[in-house]
XYZ file of N, CA and C in Angstrom:
564
model
N 176.596 14.489 -100.019
C 177.062 15.446 -99.052
C 177.372 16.471 -99.634
N 178.043 17.397 -98.659
C 178.652 19.138 -99.185
C 179.767 18.814 -99.707
N 180.501 17.662 -99.435
C 181.667 17.607 -100.270
C 183.147 17.891 -99.371
N 182.478 17.648 -98.054
C 183.632 17.912 -97.055
C 184.292 16.732 -96.963
N 185.617 16.449 -96.628
C 186.422 15.440 -96.500
C 185.845 14.775 -95.128
N 185.414 15.796 -94.141
C 185.100 15.394 -92.818
C 183.729 15.001 -92.511
N 182.901 15.010 -93.313
C 181.034 14.306 -93.539
C 181.006 13.285 -93.124
N 180.820 13.401 -91.874
C 180.679 11.567 -91.001
C 179.426 12.341 -89.896
N 178.845 11.521 -89.656
C 177.880 11.258 -88.234
C 178.628 12.135 -87.653
N 179.094 12.042 -86.666
C 179.931 12.186 -85.772
C 180.532 13.630 -85.647
N 180.920 13.949 -86.889
C 181.668 15.544 -86.845
C 180.614 16.506 -87.084
N 179.426 15.951 -87.778
C 178.073 16.776 -88.154
C 177.914 17.084 -86.992
N 177.193 15.936 -86.149
C 177.003 16.198 -84.857
C 177.589 17.226 -83.596
N 179.239 17.167 -83.643
C 179.929 18.041 -83.268
C 179.794 19.296 -83.792
N 179.638 19.551 -85.192
C 179.376 21.004 -85.629
C 178.028 21.437 -85.442
N 177.035 20.595 -85.099
C 175.763 21.177 -84.971
C 175.802 21.680 -83.417
N 176.263 20.837 -82.424
C 176.363 21.459 -81.422
C 177.277 22.617 -81.149
N 178.509 22.723 -81.722
C 179.112 24.114 -81.469
C 178.263 25.150 -82.186
N 177.523 24.682 -83.110
C 176.395 25.879 -83.269
C 176.027 26.308 -82.504
N 175.142 25.372 -81.827
C 174.198 25.582 -80.609
C 174.676 26.435 -79.428
N 176.259 26.160 -79.180
C 176.889 26.287 -77.699
C 177.552 27.811 -78.104
N 178.213 28.055 -79.394
C 178.821 29.261 -79.701
C 178.160 30.339 -80.556
N 177.527 29.895 -81.392
C 176.814 30.748 -82.694
C 175.647 31.624 -82.054
N 174.569 30.403 -81.474
C 173.468 31.117 -81.005
C 173.235 32.238 -80.010
N 174.642 32.069 -79.219
C 174.976 33.606 -78.373
C 175.173 35.251 -78.985
N 175.964 34.450 -80.508
C 176.418 35.737 -80.918
C 174.911 36.183 -81.983
N 173.970 35.072 -82.312
C 172.574 35.703 -82.508
C 172.362 36.360 -81.901
N 171.997 36.058 -80.617
C 171.378 37.073 -79.794
C 172.106 37.993 -79.264
N 173.657 38.143 -79.443
C 174.361 39.298 -79.662
C 173.754 40.573 -80.224
N 173.843 40.294 -81.767
C 173.477 40.816 -82.784
C 172.031 41.232 -82.630
N 170.997 40.475 -82.288
C 169.738 40.540 -82.149
C 169.273 42.264 -80.943
N 170.118 41.930 -79.842
C 169.714 42.458 -78.724
C 170.344 44.122 -79.290
N 171.021 44.045 -80.330
C 171.479 45.776 -80.819
C 170.709 45.940 -82.301
N 169.825 45.420 -82.639
C 169.031 45.870 -83.551
C 169.674 45.236 -84.801
N 170.457 44.516 -84.786
C 171.377 44.343 -86.359
C 171.250 43.364 -86.757
N 169.889 42.265 -86.670
C 170.132 41.330 -86.842
C 168.528 40.945 -88.014
N 168.697 40.265 -88.648
C 167.502 39.719 -89.745
C 167.612 37.948 -89.594
N 166.340 37.442 -89.285
C 166.201 35.864 -89.993
C 165.726 35.824 -91.221
N 166.636 34.367 -91.462
C 165.837 34.410 -93.266
C 165.845 32.961 -92.927
N 164.511 32.463 -93.826
C 163.868 31.187 -94.082
C 165.009 30.140 -94.789
N 165.735 29.618 -94.131
C 166.735 28.696 -95.226
C 166.213 27.388 -95.531
N 164.951 27.294 -95.569
C 164.197 26.156 -95.907
C 163.244 26.445 -97.688
N 163.847 27.613 -97.817
C 163.336 27.961 -99.512
C 164.340 27.402 -100.275
N 164.232 27.700 -101.444
C 165.294 27.487 -102.606
C 166.498 28.484 -102.818
N 167.523 28.571 -102.781
C 168.569 29.166 -102.864
C 168.329 30.353 -103.494
N 167.545 30.815 -104.494
C 166.866 31.767 -105.205
C 166.158 32.500 -104.465
N 165.061 31.717 -103.613
C 164.064 32.624 -102.517
C 164.918 33.056 -101.461
N 165.783 32.155 -101.019
C 166.403 32.753 -99.900
C 167.696 34.011 -100.209
N 167.703 34.091 -101.576
C 169.112 34.942 -101.929
C 168.164 36.403 -101.957
N 167.082 35.947 -102.735
C 165.836 37.471 -103.086
C 165.614 37.957 -101.444
N 165.082 37.257 -100.717
C 165.229 37.428 -99.079
C 165.753 38.173 -98.348
N 167.499 37.650 -98.239
C 168.304 38.361 -98.005
C 168.358 39.727 -98.768
N 168.121 39.781 -100.055
C 168.807 40.974 -100.671
C 167.661 42.133 -99.812
N 166.520 41.816 -100.476
C 165.472 42.827 -99.631
C 166.073 43.202 -98.084
N 166.542 42.558 -97.473
C 166.941 43.238 -96.413
C 167.812 43.974 -96.121
N 168.866 43.489 -97.139
C 170.275 44.260 -97.494
C 169.765 46.135 -98.117
N 168.778 45.996 -99.148
C 168.435 46.484 -99.571
C 168.518 47.913 -98.465
N 167.187 47.353 -97.740
C 166.734 48.497 -96.622
C 167.909 49.041 -95.454
N 169.130 48.274 -95.600
C 170.388 48.403 -94.813
C 171.310 49.466 -95.852
N 171.000 49.831 -96.610
C 172.252 50.308 -97.418
C 172.164 51.898 -97.587
N 171.320 52.152 -96.353
C 171.274 53.652 -96.714
C 172.582 54.287 -95.746
N 173.111 53.401 -95.856
C 174.694 53.915 -95.130
C 175.570 53.724 -96.151
N 176.703 54.540 -95.603
C 178.104 54.290 -96.841
C 178.701 52.700 -97.170
N 178.622 52.432 -95.812
C 179.460 51.094 -95.760
C 178.640 50.179 -95.056
N 178.828 49.027 -96.016
C 177.780 47.641 -95.347
C 178.539 46.559 -95.125
N 178.292 46.529 -93.590
C 179.206 44.721 -93.395
C 178.007 44.057 -93.056
N 178.306 42.814 -93.409
C 177.063 41.960 -93.293
C 177.805 40.321 -92.294
N 177.265 39.935 -91.302
C 178.004 38.917 -90.942
C 176.862 37.671 -91.510
N 177.660 36.738 -91.837
C 176.555 35.529 -92.122
C 176.360 34.389 -90.914
N 175.500 34.247 -90.536
C 175.193 33.053 -89.222
C 174.522 32.028 -89.966
N 174.529 30.670 -89.794
C 173.608 29.660 -89.805
C 174.353 28.286 -89.657
N 173.319 27.611 -89.263
C 174.192 25.954 -89.071
C 174.860 25.366 -90.065
N 176.006 24.756 -90.061
C 176.804 24.073 -90.852
C 176.081 23.382 -91.856
N 176.290 24.002 -93.247
C 175.304 23.609 -94.151
C 174.263 24.219 -94.724
N 173.845 25.200 -93.984
C 172.914 25.899 -94.335
C 172.557 27.264 -95.541
N 173.905 26.946 -96.025
C 174.179 27.652 -97.195
C 174.315 29.318 -97.048
N 175.354 29.235 -95.800
C 175.409 30.613 -95.640
C 176.943 31.208 -96.427
N 177.479 30.020 -96.569
C 178.868 30.343 -97.656
C 178.544 30.872 -99.422
N 177.438 29.895 -99.381
C 176.856 30.357 -100.708
C 175.947 31.262 -101.017
N 175.263 32.164 -99.964
C 174.811 33.146 -100.167
C 175.574 34.220 -99.888
N 176.845 34.031 -98.900
C 177.664 34.909 -98.814
C 178.311 35.371 -100.260
N 178.874 34.600 -100.730
C 179.371 34.953 -102.284
C 178.443 35.749 -103.558
N 177.036 34.708 -103.121
C 176.323 35.750 -104.183
C 176.346 37.120 -103.543
N 175.870 37.153 -102.192
C 175.691 38.711 -101.941
C 176.901 39.648 -101.971
N 178.496 38.863 -102.085
C 179.449 39.694 -102.039
C 179.647 40.066 -103.550
N 179.225 39.230 -104.501
C 178.991 39.895 -105.924
C 177.963 40.612 -106.214
N 176.939 40.414 -105.581
C 176.213 41.544 -105.887
C 175.916 43.116 -105.452
N 176.790 43.182 -104.457
C 176.436 44.496 -103.767
C 177.985 44.936 -103.584
N 178.800 44.184 -104.254
C 180.336 44.754 -104.490
C 181.041 44.855 -103.323
N 180.740 43.713 -102.195
C 181.602 43.646 -101.081
C 182.531 42.594 -100.696
N 183.833 43.083 -100.004
C 184.525 41.912 -100.086
C 184.527 40.637 -99.274
N 184.319 39.566 -99.774
C 183.730 38.148 -99.256
C 185.039 37.814 -98.092
N 184.805 37.915 -96.482
C 185.465 37.268 -95.986
C 185.489 35.952 -95.285
N 186.149 35.189 -95.661
C 185.758 33.773 -95.125
C 187.384 33.636 -94.299
N 186.665 33.225 -92.957
C 188.175 32.892 -91.893
C 189.130 31.803 -92.018
N 188.150 30.833 -92.813
C 188.823 29.479 -93.344
C 190.021 29.779 -94.554
N 189.424 30.655 -95.480
C 189.786 30.915 -96.766
C 191.216 31.504 -96.149
N 191.089 32.848 -95.389
C 192.101 33.451 -94.749
C 193.176 32.292 -93.820
N 193.197 32.013 -93.202
C 193.842 31.210 -92.765
C 194.522 30.199 -93.759
N 194.119 29.664 -94.559
C 194.615 28.743 -95.842
C 195.354 29.146 -96.609
N 195.411 30.906 -96.778
C 196.035 31.742 -97.327
C 197.233 32.049 -96.913
N 197.143 32.272 -95.336
C 198.131 32.781 -94.650
C 198.891 31.729 -94.543
N 198.474 30.009 -94.513
C 199.837 28.940 -94.286
C 200.211 29.010 -95.849
N 199.367 29.071 -96.743
C 199.952 28.917 -98.279
C 201.400 30.277 -98.231
N 201.264 31.154 -97.726
C 202.024 32.512 -97.966
C 203.657 32.145 -97.181
N 203.446 31.469 -96.135
C 204.550 30.577 -95.046
C 204.813 31.640 -94.620
N 204.462 32.478 -94.080
C 204.978 33.915 -93.312
C 204.908 33.311 -91.742
N 205.427 33.875 -91.048
C 205.586 33.442 -89.617
C 203.984 32.994 -89.322
N 203.202 34.253 -89.479
C 201.678 33.852 -88.663
C 201.024 32.263 -89.140
N 201.579 32.348 -90.016
C 201.195 31.209 -91.290
C 201.578 29.877 -90.886
N 202.866 29.611 -90.592
C 203.584 28.758 -89.962
C 203.238 28.239 -88.579
N 202.733 29.315 -87.453
C 201.520 28.861 -86.344
C 200.529 28.125 -86.851
N 199.836 29.061 -87.400
C 198.556 28.270 -87.562
C 198.749 27.228 -88.721
N 199.707 27.214 -89.223
C 199.941 25.454 -89.668
C 200.041 24.491 -88.556
N 200.522 24.752 -87.873
C 200.689 23.971 -86.414
C 199.197 23.280 -86.257
N 198.629 24.274 -85.650
C 197.291 24.122 -85.605
C 196.327 23.427 -86.208
N 196.567 23.753 -87.574
C 195.904 22.792 -88.590
C 196.142 21.839 -88.541
N 197.358 21.077 -88.594
C 197.821 19.771 -88.771
C 198.005 19.042 -87.421
N 197.397 19.685 -86.272
C 197.173 18.808 -84.958
C 195.675 18.856 -84.611
N 195.184 19.644 -86.069
C 193.624 19.430 -85.879
C 192.895 19.994 -84.670
N 193.601 21.176 -84.143
C 193.043 22.212 -83.206
C 192.447 23.668 -83.550
N 191.342 24.023 -83.050
C 191.314 25.530 -83.551
C 192.538 26.368 -83.294
N 192.435 27.089 -84.129
C 193.248 28.513 -84.459
C 192.953 29.284 -83.538
N 193.571 29.607 -82.938
C 193.279 30.874 -81.579
C 192.978 31.952 -82.744
N 191.630 32.654 -81.600
C 191.116 33.991 -82.166
C 191.887 35.231 -82.137
N 192.929 35.259 -81.585
C 193.696 36.444 -82.069
C 194.806 36.250 -83.284
N 194.867 35.010 -83.553
C 195.028 35.252 -85.068
C 194.491 35.367 -86.257
N 192.805 34.888 -85.720
C 191.813 35.281 -86.782
C 192.004 36.440 -86.779
N 191.815 37.171 -85.874
C 191.354 38.416 -85.523
C 192.212 39.512 -86.477
N 193.732 39.194 -86.096
C 194.790 39.891 -87.205
C 194.574 39.815 -88.498
N 193.826 38.574 -88.898
C 194.175 38.534 -90.541
C 193.092 39.115 -90.974
N 191.807 39.182 -90.216
C 190.461 40.211 -90.494
C 190.911 41.700 -90.438
N 191.615 42.164 -89.480
C 191.806 43.343 -89.079
C 192.692 43.506 -90.577
N 193.646 42.881 -91.078
C 195.150 43.134 -92.169
C 193.810 43.392 -93.051
N 193.045 42.166 -93.469
C 192.193 42.442 -94.509
C 191.386 43.771 -94.490
N 191.066 44.139 -93.727
C 189.897 45.106 -93.632
C 190.957 46.331 -93.761
N 191.864 46.636 -93.560
C 193.257 47.737 -93.586
C 193.665 47.527 -95.211
N 193.782 46.524 -95.409
C 194.404 46.333 -97.064
C 193.243 46.711 -97.775
N 192.071 46.970 -97.583
C 190.623 47.300 -98.795
C 190.409 48.565 -98.127
N 190.696 49.921 -98.180
C 190.372 51.032 -97.704
C 189.419 51.577 -98.484
N 188.975 51.097 -99.775
C 188.232 51.283 -100.775
C 186.847 50.531 -100.740
N 187.183 49.539 -100.277
C 186.028 48.508 -100.219
C 184.838 49.420 -99.860
N 183.501 48.955 -100.371
C 182.357 49.294 -100.096
C 181.790 48.656 -98.809
N 182.426 47.380 -98.340
C 181.460 46.880 -96.993
C 182.283 45.422 -97.195
N 182.080 44.725 -95.996
C 182.404 43.740 -95.896
C 181.301 42.462 -95.338
N 181.403 41.187 -96.111
C 180.543 40.237 -95.854
C 181.498 39.084 -95.096
N 181.107 38.872 -94.358
C 182.258 37.598 -92.984
C 181.268 36.256 -92.690
N 182.020 35.772 -92.653
C 181.618 34.041 -93.059
C 182.635 33.196 -92.254
N 182.233 32.405 -91.045
C 183.100 31.525 -90.120
C 184.016 32.676 -89.127
N 183.224 33.736 -88.663
C 183.881 34.311 -87.763
C 182.756 34.354 -86.328
N 181.735 33.568 -86.551
C 180.928 34.173 -85.579
C 180.576 33.098 -84.492
N 181.675 32.550 -84.020
C 181.840 31.552 -83.249
C 181.595 31.750 -81.873
N 182.194 32.974 -81.310
C 182.034 33.852 -79.879
C 181.548 35.060 -80.121
N 180.529 35.478 -79.297
C 180.089 36.926 -78.773
C 181.090 37.713 -78.849
N 182.435 37.116 -77.885
C 183.404 38.616 -78.133
C 184.212 39.042 -79.528
N 183.996 37.915 -80.458
C 184.333 38.070 -81.693
C 183.300 39.184 -82.302
N 181.718 39.018 -81.963
C 180.860 40.109 -82.788
C 181.359 41.190 -82.391
N 181.528 41.268 -81.127
C 182.025 43.238 -80.223
C 183.024 43.342 -81.455
N 184.304 42.268 -81.531
C 185.169 42.746 -82.172
C 184.863 43.679 -83.018
N 184.508 42.612 -84.291
C 183.692 43.039 -85.364
C 182.755 44.064 -85.682
N 181.782 44.761 -84.797
C 181.382 45.909 -84.555
C 182.436 47.059 -83.903
N 183.397 46.343 -83.104
C 184.289 47.432 -82.863
C 185.417 48.100 -84.002
N 185.494 47.100 -84.692
C 186.388 47.359 -85.987
C 185.906 48.904 -86.927
N 184.645 48.903 -87.100
C 183.812 49.781 -87.696
C 183.421 51.379 -86.700
N 183.577 50.848 -85.751
C 183.377 52.331 -84.821
C 183.948 53.680 -85.473
N 183.480 54.669 -85.325
C 183.647 55.820 -86.169
C 183.441 55.756 -87.624
N 183.195 54.715 -87.811
C 182.585 54.925 -89.462
C 181.472 54.841 -90.065
N 180.491 55.656 -90.861
C 179.549 55.558 -91.510
C 178.689 54.203 -91.962
N 178.982 53.492 -91.014
C 178.439 52.049 -92.061
C 177.374 51.305 -91.088
N 176.746 50.372 -91.804
C 175.491 49.533 -91.544
C 176.123 48.332 -91.217
N 175.786 47.544 -90.274
C 176.116 46.189 -89.646
C 174.740 45.755 -89.369
N 174.654 44.483 -90.544
C 173.611 43.293 -90.145
C 174.302 42.182 -89.915
N 173.574 41.436 -89.574
C 173.929 39.741 -88.735
C 172.830 39.221 -89.677
N 172.863 38.502 -90.413
C 171.777 37.377 -91.639
C 171.852 36.052 -91.056
N 171.206 35.651 -90.305
C 171.154 34.062 -89.915
C 170.276 33.437 -90.722
N 170.714 32.477 -91.829
C 169.754 31.494 -92.314
C 169.199 29.982 -91.340
N 167.842 30.432 -91.055
C 167.550 29.434 -90.316
C 167.007 28.390 -90.698
N 167.131 27.023 -90.192
C 166.903 25.714 -90.846
C 166.929 24.335 -89.940
N 165.812 23.847 -90.223
C 166.023 22.542 -89.321
C 166.860 21.755 -89.318
N 167.389 21.217 -87.741
C 169.269 20.590 -87.729
C 168.803 19.350 -88.661
N 167.433 18.422 -88.499
C 167.372 17.059 -89.430
C 167.667 17.643 -90.979
N 166.990 18.492 -91.318
C 167.492 19.118 -92.980
C 169.217 19.302 -93.007
N 169.758 19.938 -92.129
C 170.840 19.994 -92.356
C 171.637 18.265 -92.028
N 171.859 18.032 -90.858
C 171.936 16.430 -91.120
C 172.055 15.997 -92.192
N 170.685 15.500 -92.839
C 170.383 14.816 -93.867
C 171.583 15.257 -95.197
N 170.974 16.621 -95.547
C 172.256 17.215 -96.506
C 173.286 17.317 -96.402
N 174.047 17.175 -95.259
C 175.938 16.479 -95.398
C 176.181 15.359 -95.248
N 175.225 14.000 -95.237
C 175.532 13.090 -94.771
C 175.269 12.441 -96.452
């Protein structure tokens, strides 16, 4: 399994359904704006990484590089995002990590987020957006950002693009496509 405590058939099927209903429209959003590349996730980790880096090298003609990682749960987008962040000296932004760090801080927002997590509810986008904006503003010298876990709604994709309006920035959405059956097998 992936090592997640919630890996079971019901949860995996729900996560796959969520991807199809919420993330696929985001993929189309980036496609329509010419900011999308598809990567074959059925290759080895190294081959996938090489293919992604070739696409990124092409996009690096601008000063700031921002990448949104998309893919089915278990497709390797987190692994690839961390490797890419290191290679290109980008700040890796995992919304899950931001949320857990905020809870750990004991801040007022952290307490609100903690309540949602304890009730096993989805944290509202407004909290996630505030955390991402804060992270971006706290890192003014960053060469760019790589986003993982903030791909669930098209409106969020628009917000990510909007955060960089007026900046000389390349924005690229990378989707690691895999077969659902391979993902389900890998997660169970």
